[in-house]
mmCIF file with all atom_site columns, C-alpha atoms in Angstrom:
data_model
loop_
_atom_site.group_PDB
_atom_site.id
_atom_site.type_symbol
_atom_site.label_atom_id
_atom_site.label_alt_id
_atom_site.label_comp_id
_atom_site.label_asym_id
_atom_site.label_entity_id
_atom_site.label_seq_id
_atom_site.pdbx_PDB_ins_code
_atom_site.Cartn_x
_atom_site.Cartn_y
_atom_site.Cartn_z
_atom_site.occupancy
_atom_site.B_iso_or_equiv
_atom_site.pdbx_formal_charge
_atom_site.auth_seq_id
_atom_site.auth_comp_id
_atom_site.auth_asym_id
_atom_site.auth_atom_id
_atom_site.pdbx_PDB_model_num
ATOM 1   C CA . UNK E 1 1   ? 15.389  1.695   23.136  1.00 0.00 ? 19  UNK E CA 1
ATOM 2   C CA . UNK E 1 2   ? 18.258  1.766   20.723  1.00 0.00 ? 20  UNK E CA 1
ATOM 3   C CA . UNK E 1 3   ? 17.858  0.083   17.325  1.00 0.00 ? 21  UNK E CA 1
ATOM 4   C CA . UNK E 1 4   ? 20.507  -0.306  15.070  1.00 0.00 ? 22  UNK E CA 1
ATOM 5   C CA . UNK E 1 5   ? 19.413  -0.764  11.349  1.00 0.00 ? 23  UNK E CA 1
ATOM 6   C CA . UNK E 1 6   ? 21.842  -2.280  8.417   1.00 0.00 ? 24  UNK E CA 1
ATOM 7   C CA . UNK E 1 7   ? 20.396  -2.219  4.819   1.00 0.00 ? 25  UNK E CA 1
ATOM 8   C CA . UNK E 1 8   ? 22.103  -3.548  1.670   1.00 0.00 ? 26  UNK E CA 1
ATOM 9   C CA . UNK E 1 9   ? 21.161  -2.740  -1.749  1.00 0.00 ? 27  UNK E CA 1
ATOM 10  C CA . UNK E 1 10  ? 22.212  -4.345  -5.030  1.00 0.00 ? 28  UNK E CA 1
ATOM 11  C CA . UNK E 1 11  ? 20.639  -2.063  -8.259  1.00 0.00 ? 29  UNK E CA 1
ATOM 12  C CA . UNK E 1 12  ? 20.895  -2.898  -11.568 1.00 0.00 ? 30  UNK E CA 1
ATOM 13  C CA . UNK E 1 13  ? 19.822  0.114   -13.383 1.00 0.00 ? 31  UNK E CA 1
ATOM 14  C CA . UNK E 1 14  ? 18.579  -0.140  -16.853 1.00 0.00 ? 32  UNK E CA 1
ATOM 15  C CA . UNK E 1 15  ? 18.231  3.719   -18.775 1.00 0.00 ? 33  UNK E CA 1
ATOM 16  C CA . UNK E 1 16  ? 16.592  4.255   -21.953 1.00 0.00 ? 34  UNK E CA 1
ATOM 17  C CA . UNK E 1 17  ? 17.968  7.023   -24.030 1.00 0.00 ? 35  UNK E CA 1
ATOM 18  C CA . UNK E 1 18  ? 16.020  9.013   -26.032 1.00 0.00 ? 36  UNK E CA 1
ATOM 19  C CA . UNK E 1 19  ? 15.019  7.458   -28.909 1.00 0.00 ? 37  UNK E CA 1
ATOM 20  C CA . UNK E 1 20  ? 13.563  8.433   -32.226 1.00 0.00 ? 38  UNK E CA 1
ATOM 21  C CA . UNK E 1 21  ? 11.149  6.019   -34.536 1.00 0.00 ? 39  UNK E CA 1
ATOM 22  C CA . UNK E 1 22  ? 9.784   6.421   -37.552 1.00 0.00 ? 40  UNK E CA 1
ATOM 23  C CA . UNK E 1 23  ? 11.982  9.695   -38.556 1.00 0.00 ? 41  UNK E CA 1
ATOM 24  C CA . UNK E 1 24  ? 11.581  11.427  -34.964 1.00 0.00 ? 42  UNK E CA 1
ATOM 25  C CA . UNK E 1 25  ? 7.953   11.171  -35.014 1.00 0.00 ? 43  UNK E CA 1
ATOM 26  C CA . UNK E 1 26  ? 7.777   9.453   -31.908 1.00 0.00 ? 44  UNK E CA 1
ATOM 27  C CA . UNK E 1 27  ? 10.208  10.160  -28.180 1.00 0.00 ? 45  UNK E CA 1
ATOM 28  C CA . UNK E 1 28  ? 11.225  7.370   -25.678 1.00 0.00 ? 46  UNK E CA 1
ATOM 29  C CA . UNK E 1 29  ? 12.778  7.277   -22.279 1.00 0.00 ? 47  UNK E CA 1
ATOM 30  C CA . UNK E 1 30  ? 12.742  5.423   -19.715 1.00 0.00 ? 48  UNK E CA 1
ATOM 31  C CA . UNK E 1 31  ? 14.418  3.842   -16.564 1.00 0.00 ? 49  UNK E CA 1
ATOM 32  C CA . UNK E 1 32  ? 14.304  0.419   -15.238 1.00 0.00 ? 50  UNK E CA 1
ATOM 33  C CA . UNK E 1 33  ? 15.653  -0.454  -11.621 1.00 0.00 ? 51  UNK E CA 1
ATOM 34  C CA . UNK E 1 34  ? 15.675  -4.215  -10.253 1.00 0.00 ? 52  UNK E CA 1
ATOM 35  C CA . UNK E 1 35  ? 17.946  -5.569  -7.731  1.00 0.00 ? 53  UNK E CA 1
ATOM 36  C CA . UNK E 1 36  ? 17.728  -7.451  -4.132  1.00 0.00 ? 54  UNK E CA 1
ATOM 37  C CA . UNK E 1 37  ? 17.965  -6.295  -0.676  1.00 0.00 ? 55  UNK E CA 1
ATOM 38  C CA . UNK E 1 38  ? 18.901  -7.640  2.528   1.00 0.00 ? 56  UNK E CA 1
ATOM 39  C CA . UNK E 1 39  ? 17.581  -5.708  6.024   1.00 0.00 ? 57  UNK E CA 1
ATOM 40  C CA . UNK E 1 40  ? 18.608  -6.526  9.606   1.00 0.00 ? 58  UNK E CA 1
ATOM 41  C CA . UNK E 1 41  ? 17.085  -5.120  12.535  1.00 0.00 ? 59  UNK E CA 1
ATOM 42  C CA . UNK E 1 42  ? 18.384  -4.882  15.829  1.00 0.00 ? 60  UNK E CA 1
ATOM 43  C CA . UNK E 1 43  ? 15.483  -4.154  17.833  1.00 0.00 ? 61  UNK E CA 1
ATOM 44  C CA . UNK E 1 44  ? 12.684  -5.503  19.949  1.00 0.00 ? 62  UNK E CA 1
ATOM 45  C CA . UNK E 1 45  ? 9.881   -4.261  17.936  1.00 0.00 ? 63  UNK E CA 1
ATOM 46  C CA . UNK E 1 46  ? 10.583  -4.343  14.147  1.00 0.00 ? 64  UNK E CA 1
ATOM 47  C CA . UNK E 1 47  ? 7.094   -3.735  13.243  1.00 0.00 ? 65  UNK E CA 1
ATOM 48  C CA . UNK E 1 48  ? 7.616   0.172   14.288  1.00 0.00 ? 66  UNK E CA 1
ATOM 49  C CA . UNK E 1 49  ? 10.483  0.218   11.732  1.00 0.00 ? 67  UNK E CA 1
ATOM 50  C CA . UNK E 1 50  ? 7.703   -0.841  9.090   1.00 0.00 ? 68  UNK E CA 1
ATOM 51  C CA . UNK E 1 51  ? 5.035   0.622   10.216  1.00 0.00 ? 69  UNK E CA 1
ATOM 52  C CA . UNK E 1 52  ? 4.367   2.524   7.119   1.00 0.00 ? 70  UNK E CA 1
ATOM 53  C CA . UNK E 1 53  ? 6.569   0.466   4.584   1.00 0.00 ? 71  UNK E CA 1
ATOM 54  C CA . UNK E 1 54  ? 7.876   -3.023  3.344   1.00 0.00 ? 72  UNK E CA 1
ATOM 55  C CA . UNK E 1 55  ? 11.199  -3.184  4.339   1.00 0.00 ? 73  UNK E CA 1
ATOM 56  C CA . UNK E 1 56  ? 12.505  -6.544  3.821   1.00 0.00 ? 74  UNK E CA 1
ATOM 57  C CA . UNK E 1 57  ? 14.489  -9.699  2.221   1.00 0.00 ? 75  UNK E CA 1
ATOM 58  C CA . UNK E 1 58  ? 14.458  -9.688  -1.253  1.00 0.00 ? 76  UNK E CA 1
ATOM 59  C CA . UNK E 1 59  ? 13.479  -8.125  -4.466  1.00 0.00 ? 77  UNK E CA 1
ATOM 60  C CA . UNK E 1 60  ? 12.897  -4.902  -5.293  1.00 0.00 ? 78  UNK E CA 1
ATOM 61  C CA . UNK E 1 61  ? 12.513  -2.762  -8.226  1.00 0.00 ? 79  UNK E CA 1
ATOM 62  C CA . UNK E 1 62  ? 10.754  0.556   -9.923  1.00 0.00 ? 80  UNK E CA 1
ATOM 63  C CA . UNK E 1 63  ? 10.138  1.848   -13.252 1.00 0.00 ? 81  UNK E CA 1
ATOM 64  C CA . UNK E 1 64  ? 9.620   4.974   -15.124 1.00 0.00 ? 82  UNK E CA 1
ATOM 65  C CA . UNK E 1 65  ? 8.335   5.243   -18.540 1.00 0.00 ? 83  UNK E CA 1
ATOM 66  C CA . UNK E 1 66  ? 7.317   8.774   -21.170 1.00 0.00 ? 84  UNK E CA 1
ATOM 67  C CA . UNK E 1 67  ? 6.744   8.795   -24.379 1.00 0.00 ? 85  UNK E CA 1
ATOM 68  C CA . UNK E 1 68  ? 5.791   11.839  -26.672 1.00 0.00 ? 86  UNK E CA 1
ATOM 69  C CA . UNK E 1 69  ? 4.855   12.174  -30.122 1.00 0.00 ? 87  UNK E CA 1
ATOM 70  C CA . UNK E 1 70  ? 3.893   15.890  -31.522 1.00 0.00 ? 88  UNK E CA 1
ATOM 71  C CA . UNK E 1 71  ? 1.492   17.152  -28.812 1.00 0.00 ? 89  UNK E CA 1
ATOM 72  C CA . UNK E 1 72  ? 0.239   13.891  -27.391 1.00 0.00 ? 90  UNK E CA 1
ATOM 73  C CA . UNK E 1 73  ? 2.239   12.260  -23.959 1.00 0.00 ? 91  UNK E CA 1
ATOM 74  C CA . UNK E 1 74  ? 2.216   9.199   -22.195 1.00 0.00 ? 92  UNK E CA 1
ATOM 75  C CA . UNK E 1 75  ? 3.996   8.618   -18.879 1.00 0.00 ? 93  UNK E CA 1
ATOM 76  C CA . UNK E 1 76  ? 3.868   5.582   -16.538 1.00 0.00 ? 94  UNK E CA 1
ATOM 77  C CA . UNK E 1 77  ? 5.958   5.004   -13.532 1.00 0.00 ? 95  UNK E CA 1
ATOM 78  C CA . UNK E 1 78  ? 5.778   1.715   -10.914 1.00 0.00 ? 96  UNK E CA 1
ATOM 79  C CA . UNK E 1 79  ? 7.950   1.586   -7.014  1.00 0.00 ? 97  UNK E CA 1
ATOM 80  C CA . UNK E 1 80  ? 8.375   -0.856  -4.676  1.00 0.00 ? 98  UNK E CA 1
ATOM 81  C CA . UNK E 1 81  ? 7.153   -3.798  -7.413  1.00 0.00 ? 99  UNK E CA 1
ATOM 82  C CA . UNK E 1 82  ? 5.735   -6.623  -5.325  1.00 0.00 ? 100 UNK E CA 1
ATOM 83  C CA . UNK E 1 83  ? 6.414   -5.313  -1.852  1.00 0.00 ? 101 UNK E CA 1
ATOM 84  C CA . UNK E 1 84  ? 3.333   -4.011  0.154   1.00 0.00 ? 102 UNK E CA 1
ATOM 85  C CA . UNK E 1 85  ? 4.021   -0.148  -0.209  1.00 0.00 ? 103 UNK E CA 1
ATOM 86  C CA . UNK E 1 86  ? 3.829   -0.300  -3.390  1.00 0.00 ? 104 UNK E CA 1
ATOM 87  C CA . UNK E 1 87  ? 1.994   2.106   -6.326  1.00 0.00 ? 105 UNK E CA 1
ATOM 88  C CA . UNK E 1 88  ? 1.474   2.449   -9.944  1.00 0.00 ? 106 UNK E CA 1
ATOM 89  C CA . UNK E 1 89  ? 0.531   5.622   -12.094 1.00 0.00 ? 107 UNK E CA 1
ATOM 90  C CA . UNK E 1 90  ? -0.435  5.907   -15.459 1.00 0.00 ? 108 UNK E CA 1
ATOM 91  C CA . UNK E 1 91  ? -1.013  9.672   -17.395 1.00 0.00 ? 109 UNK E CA 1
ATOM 92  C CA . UNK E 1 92  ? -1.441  10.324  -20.837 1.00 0.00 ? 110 UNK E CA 1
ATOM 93  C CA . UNK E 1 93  ? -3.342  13.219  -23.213 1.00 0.00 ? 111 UNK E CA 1
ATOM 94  C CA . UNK E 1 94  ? -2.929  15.678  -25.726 1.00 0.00 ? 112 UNK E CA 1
ATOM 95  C CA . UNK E 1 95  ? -1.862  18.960  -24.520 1.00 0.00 ? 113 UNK E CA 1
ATOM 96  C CA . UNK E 1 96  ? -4.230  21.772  -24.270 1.00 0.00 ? 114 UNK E CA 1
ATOM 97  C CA . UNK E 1 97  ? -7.066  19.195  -25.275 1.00 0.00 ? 115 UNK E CA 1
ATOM 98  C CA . UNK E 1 98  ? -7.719  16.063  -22.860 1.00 0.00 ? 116 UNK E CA 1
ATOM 99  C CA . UNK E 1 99  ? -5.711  14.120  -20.275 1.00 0.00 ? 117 UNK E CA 1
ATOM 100 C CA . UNK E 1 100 ? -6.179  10.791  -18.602 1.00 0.00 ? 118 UNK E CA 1
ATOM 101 C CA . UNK E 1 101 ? -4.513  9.315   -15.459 1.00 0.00 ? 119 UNK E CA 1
ATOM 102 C CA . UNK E 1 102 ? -5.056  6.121   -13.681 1.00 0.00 ? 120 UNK E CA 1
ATOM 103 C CA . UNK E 1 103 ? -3.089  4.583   -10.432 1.00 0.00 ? 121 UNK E CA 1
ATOM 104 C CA . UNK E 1 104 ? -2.979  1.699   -7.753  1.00 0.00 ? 122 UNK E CA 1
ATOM 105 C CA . UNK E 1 105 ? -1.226  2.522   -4.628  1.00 0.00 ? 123 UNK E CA 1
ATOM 106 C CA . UNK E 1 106 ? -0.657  0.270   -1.268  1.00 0.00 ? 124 UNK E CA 1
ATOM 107 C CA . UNK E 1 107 ? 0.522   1.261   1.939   1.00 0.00 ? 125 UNK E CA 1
ATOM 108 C CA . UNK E 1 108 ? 0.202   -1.031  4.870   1.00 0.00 ? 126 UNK E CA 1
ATOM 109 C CA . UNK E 1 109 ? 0.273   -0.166  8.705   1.00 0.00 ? 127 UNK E CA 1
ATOM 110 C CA . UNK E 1 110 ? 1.844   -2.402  11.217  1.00 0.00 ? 128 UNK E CA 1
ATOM 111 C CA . UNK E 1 111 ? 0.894   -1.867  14.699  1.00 0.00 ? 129 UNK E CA 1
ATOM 112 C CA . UNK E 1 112 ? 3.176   -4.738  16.052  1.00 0.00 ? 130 UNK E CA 1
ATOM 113 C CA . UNK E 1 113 ? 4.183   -8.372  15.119  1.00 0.00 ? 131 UNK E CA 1
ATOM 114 C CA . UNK E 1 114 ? 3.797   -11.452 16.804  1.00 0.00 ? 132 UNK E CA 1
ATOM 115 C CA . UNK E 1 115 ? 0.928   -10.652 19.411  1.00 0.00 ? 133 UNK E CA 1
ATOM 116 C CA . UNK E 1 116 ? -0.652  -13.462 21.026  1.00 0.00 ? 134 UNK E CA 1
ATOM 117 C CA . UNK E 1 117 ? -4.249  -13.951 21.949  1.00 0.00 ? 135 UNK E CA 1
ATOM 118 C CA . UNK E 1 118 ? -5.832  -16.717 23.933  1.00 0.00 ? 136 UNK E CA 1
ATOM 119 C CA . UNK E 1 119 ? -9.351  -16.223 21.927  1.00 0.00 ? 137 UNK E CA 1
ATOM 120 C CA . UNK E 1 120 ? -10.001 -17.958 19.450  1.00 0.00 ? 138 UNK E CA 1
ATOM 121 C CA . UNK E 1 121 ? -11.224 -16.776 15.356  1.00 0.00 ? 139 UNK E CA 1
ATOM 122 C CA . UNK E 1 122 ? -9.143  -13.946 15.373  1.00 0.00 ? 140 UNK E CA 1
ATOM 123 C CA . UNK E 1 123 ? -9.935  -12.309 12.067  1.00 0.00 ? 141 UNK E CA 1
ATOM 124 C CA . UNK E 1 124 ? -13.284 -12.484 12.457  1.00 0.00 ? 142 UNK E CA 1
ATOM 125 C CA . UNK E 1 125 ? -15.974 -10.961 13.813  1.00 0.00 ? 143 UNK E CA 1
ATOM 126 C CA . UNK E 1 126 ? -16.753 -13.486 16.282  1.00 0.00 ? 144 UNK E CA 1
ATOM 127 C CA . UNK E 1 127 ? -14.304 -13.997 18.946  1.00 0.00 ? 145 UNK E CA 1
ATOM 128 C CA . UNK E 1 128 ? -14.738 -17.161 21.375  1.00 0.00 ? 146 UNK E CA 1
ATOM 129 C CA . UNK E 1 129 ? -12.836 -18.193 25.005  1.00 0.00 ? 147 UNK E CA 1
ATOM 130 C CA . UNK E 1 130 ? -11.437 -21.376 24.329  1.00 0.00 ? 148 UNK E CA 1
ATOM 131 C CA . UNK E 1 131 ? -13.079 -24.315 25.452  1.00 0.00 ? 149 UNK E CA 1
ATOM 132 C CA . UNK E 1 132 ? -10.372 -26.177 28.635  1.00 0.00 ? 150 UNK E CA 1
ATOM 133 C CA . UNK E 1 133 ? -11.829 -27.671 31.663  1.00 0.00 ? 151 UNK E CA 1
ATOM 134 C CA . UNK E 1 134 ? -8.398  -26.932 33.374  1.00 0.00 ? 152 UNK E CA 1
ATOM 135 C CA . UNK E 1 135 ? -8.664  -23.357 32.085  1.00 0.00 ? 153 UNK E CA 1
ATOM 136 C CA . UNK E 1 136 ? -4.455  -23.960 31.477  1.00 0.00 ? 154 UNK E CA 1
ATOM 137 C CA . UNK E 1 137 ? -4.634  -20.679 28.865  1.00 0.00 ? 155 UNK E CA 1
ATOM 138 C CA . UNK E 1 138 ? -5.169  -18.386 32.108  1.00 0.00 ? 156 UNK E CA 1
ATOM 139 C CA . UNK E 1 139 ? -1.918  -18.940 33.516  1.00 0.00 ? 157 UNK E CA 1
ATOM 140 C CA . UNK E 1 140 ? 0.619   -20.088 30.198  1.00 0.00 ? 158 UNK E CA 1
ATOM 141 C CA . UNK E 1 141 ? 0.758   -18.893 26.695  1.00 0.00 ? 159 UNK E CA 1
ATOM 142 C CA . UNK E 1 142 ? 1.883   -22.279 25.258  1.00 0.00 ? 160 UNK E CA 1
ATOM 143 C CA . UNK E 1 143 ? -1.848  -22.545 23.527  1.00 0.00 ? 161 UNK E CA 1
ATOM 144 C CA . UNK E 1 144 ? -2.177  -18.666 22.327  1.00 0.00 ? 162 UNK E CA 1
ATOM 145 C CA . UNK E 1 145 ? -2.321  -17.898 18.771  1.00 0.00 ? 163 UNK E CA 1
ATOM 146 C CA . UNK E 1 146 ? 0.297   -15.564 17.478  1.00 0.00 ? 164 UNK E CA 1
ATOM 147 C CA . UNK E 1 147 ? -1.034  -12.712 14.595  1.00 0.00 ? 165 UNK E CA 1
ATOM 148 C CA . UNK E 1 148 ? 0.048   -9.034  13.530  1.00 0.00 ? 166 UNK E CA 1
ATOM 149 C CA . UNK E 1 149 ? -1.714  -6.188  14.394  1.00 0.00 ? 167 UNK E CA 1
ATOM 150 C CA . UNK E 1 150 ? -2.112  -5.032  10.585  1.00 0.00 ? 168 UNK E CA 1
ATOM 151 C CA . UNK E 1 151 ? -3.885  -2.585  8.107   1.00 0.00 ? 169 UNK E CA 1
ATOM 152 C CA . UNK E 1 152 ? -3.492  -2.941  4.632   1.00 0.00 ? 170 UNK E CA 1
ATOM 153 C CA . UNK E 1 153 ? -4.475  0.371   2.743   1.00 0.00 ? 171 UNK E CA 1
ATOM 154 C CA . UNK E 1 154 ? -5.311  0.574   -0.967  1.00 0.00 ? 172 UNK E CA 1
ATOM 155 C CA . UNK E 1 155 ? -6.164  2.967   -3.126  1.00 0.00 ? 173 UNK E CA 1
ATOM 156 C CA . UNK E 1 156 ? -7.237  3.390   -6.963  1.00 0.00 ? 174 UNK E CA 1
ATOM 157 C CA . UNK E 1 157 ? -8.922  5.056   -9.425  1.00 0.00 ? 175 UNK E CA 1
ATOM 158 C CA . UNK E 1 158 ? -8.896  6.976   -12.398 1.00 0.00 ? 176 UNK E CA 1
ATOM 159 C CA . UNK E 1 159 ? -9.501  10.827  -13.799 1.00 0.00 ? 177 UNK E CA 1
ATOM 160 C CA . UNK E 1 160 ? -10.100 11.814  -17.103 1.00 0.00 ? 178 UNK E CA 1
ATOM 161 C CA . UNK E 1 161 ? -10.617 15.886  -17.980 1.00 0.00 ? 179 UNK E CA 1
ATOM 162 C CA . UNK E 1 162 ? -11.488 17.301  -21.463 1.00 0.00 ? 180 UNK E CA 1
ATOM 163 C CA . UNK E 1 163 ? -10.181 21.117  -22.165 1.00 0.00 ? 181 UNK E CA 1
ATOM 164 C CA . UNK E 1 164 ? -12.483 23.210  -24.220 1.00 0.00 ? 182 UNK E CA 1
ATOM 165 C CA . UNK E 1 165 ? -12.502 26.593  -25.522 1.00 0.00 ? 183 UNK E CA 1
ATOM 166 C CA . UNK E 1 166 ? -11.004 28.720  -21.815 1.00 0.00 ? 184 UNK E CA 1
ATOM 167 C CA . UNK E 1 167 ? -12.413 29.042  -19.503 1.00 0.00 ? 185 UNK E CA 1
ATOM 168 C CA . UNK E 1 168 ? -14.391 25.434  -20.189 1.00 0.00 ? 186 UNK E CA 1
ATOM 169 C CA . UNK E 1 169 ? -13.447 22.161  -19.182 1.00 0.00 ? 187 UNK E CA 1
ATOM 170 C CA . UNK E 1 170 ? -15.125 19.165  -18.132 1.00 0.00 ? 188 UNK E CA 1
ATOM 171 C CA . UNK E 1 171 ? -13.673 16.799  -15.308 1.00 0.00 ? 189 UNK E CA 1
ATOM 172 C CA . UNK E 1 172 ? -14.732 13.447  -14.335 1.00 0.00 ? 190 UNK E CA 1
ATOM 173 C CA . UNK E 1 173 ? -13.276 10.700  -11.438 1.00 0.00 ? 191 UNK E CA 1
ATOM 174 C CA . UNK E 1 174 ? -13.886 8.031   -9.340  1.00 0.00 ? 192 UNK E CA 1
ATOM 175 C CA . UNK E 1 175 ? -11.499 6.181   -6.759  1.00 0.00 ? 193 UNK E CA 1
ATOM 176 C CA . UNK E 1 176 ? -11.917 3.562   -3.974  1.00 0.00 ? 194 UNK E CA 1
ATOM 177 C CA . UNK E 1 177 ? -10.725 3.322   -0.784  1.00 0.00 ? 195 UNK E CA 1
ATOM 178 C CA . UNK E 1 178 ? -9.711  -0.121  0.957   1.00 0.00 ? 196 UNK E CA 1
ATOM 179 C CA . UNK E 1 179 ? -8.938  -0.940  4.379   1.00 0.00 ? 197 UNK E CA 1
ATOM 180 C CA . UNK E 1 180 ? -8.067  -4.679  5.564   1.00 0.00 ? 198 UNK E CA 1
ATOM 181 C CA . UNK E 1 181 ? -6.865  -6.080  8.682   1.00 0.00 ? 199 UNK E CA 1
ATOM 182 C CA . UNK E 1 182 ? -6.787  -6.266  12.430  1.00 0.00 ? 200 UNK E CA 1
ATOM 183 C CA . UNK E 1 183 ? -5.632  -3.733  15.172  1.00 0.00 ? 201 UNK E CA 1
ATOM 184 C CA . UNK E 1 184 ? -5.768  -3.627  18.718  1.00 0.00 ? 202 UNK E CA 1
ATOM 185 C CA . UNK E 1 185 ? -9.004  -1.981  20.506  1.00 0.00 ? 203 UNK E CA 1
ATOM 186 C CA . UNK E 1 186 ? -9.826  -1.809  23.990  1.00 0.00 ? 204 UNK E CA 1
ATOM 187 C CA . UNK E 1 187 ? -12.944 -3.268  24.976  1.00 0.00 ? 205 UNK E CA 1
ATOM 188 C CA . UNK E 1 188 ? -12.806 -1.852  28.746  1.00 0.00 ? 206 UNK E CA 1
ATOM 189 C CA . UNK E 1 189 ? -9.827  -1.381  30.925  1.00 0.00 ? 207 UNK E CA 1
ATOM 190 C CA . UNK E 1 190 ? -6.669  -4.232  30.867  1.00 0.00 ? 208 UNK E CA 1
ATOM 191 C CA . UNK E 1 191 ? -8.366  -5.583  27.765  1.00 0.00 ? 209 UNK E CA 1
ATOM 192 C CA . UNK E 1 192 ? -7.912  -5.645  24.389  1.00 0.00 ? 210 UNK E CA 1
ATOM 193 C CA . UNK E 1 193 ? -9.065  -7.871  21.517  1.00 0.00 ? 211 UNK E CA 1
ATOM 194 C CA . UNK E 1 194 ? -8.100  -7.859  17.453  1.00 0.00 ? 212 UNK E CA 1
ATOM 195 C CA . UNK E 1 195 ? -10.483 -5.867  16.216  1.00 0.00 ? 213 UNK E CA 1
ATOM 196 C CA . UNK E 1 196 ? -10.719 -7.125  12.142  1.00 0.00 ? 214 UNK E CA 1
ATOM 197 C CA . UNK E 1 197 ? -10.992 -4.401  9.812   1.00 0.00 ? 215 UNK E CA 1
ATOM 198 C CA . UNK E 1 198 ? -12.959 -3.824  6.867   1.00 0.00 ? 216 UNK E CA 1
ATOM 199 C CA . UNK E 1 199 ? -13.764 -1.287  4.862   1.00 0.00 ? 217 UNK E CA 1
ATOM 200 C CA . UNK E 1 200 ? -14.417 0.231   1.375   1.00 0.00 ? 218 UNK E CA 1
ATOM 201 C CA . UNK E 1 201 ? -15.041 4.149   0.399   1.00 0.00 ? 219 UNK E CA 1
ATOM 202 C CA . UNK E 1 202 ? -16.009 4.959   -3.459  1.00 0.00 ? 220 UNK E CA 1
ATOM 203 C CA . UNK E 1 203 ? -15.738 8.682   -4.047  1.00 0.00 ? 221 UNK E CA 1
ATOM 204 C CA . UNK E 1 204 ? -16.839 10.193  -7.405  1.00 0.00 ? 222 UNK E CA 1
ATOM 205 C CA . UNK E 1 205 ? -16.151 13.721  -8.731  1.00 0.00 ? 223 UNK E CA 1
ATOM 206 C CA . UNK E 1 206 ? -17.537 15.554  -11.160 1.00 0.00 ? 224 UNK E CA 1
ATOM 207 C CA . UNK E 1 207 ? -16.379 19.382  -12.050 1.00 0.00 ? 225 UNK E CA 1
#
């Protein structure tokens, strides 16, 4: 299959120079990117071209933000505001003494788009034949419900570590895990059902 893809994008870039306050105590830059986008696919299944991203109508903008003042840092730094692939960071410290960093990131997984099913509470963990004395959903899709076949995937979390006298240090985190959706799963041969998904992992670490 041959797909043809034609993306447009309109930036309106914002820098920051570096910039010195209070008689060079403190350091700015930063970046600020906003702008829209228009996407056209030629193809029969656009949900492979975004199977791993948010490619679409619309807006789109990023960040990136550092400041420094003597030995401590901060740094922050945003993509794909608003769209579903998404993330957000978030470090900061003192250099050779403690550092903290926090983030948020989003990645969704599209198996396909518009999928019909004949069964009815899809999203749920209940499906049920619907109820037609002339059984008319066996032979014409007119009554099917159309869904995507998709997984959103989160992540966040946070890490803060605390240097000490080398070779000491002290390291602590935690993050969780989220998925959320439906994708296809074969129950026995010829037939498949939207399976929903729903998950959450917490991980901790401690060095």
């Amino acid at each position: 299959m041959m797909k043809k893809i034609n993306t447009t994008v309109f930036l309106l870039t914002l820098a920051v120079p570096a910039l010195a306050v209070a008689a060079g105590e403190i350091e700015i830059h930063g970046v600020v990117e906003a702008g829209a986008q228009t996407v056209n696919v030629n193809g029969n299944n656009k949900a492979k071209f975004n199977e791993y991203s948010d490619i679409q109508d619309g807006f789109i903008g990023s960040f990136q933000f550092d400041a420094l003042k003597d030995s401590y840092f901060l740094e922050a730094e945003g993509n794909n505001l608003g769209l579903d692939d998404q993330s957000l960071d978030l470090e900061g410290g003192r250099y050779g003494d403690f550092k903290y960093k926090f983030y948020y990131d989003k990645m969704p997984h599209n198996y396909s788009s518009h999928a019909l099913s004949f069964y009815q509470g899809l999203g749920t963990n209940r499906l049920v034949l619907p109820v037609d004395p002339t059984e008319a959903w066996r032979t014409s899709t007119d009554t099917w419900t159309t869904f995507d076949y998709e997984v959103q995937h989160k992540k966040y979390g946070g890490e803060i570590s605390m240097s000490f006298q080398s070779p000491f240090f002290f390291t602590i985190g935690a993050e969780q895990r989220e998925q959320d959706g439906t994708r296809p799963y074969s129950v026995r041969q010829n037939i498949e059902v939207p399976n929903p998904i729903d998950y959450k992992t917490d991980n901790l670490n401690i060095k």
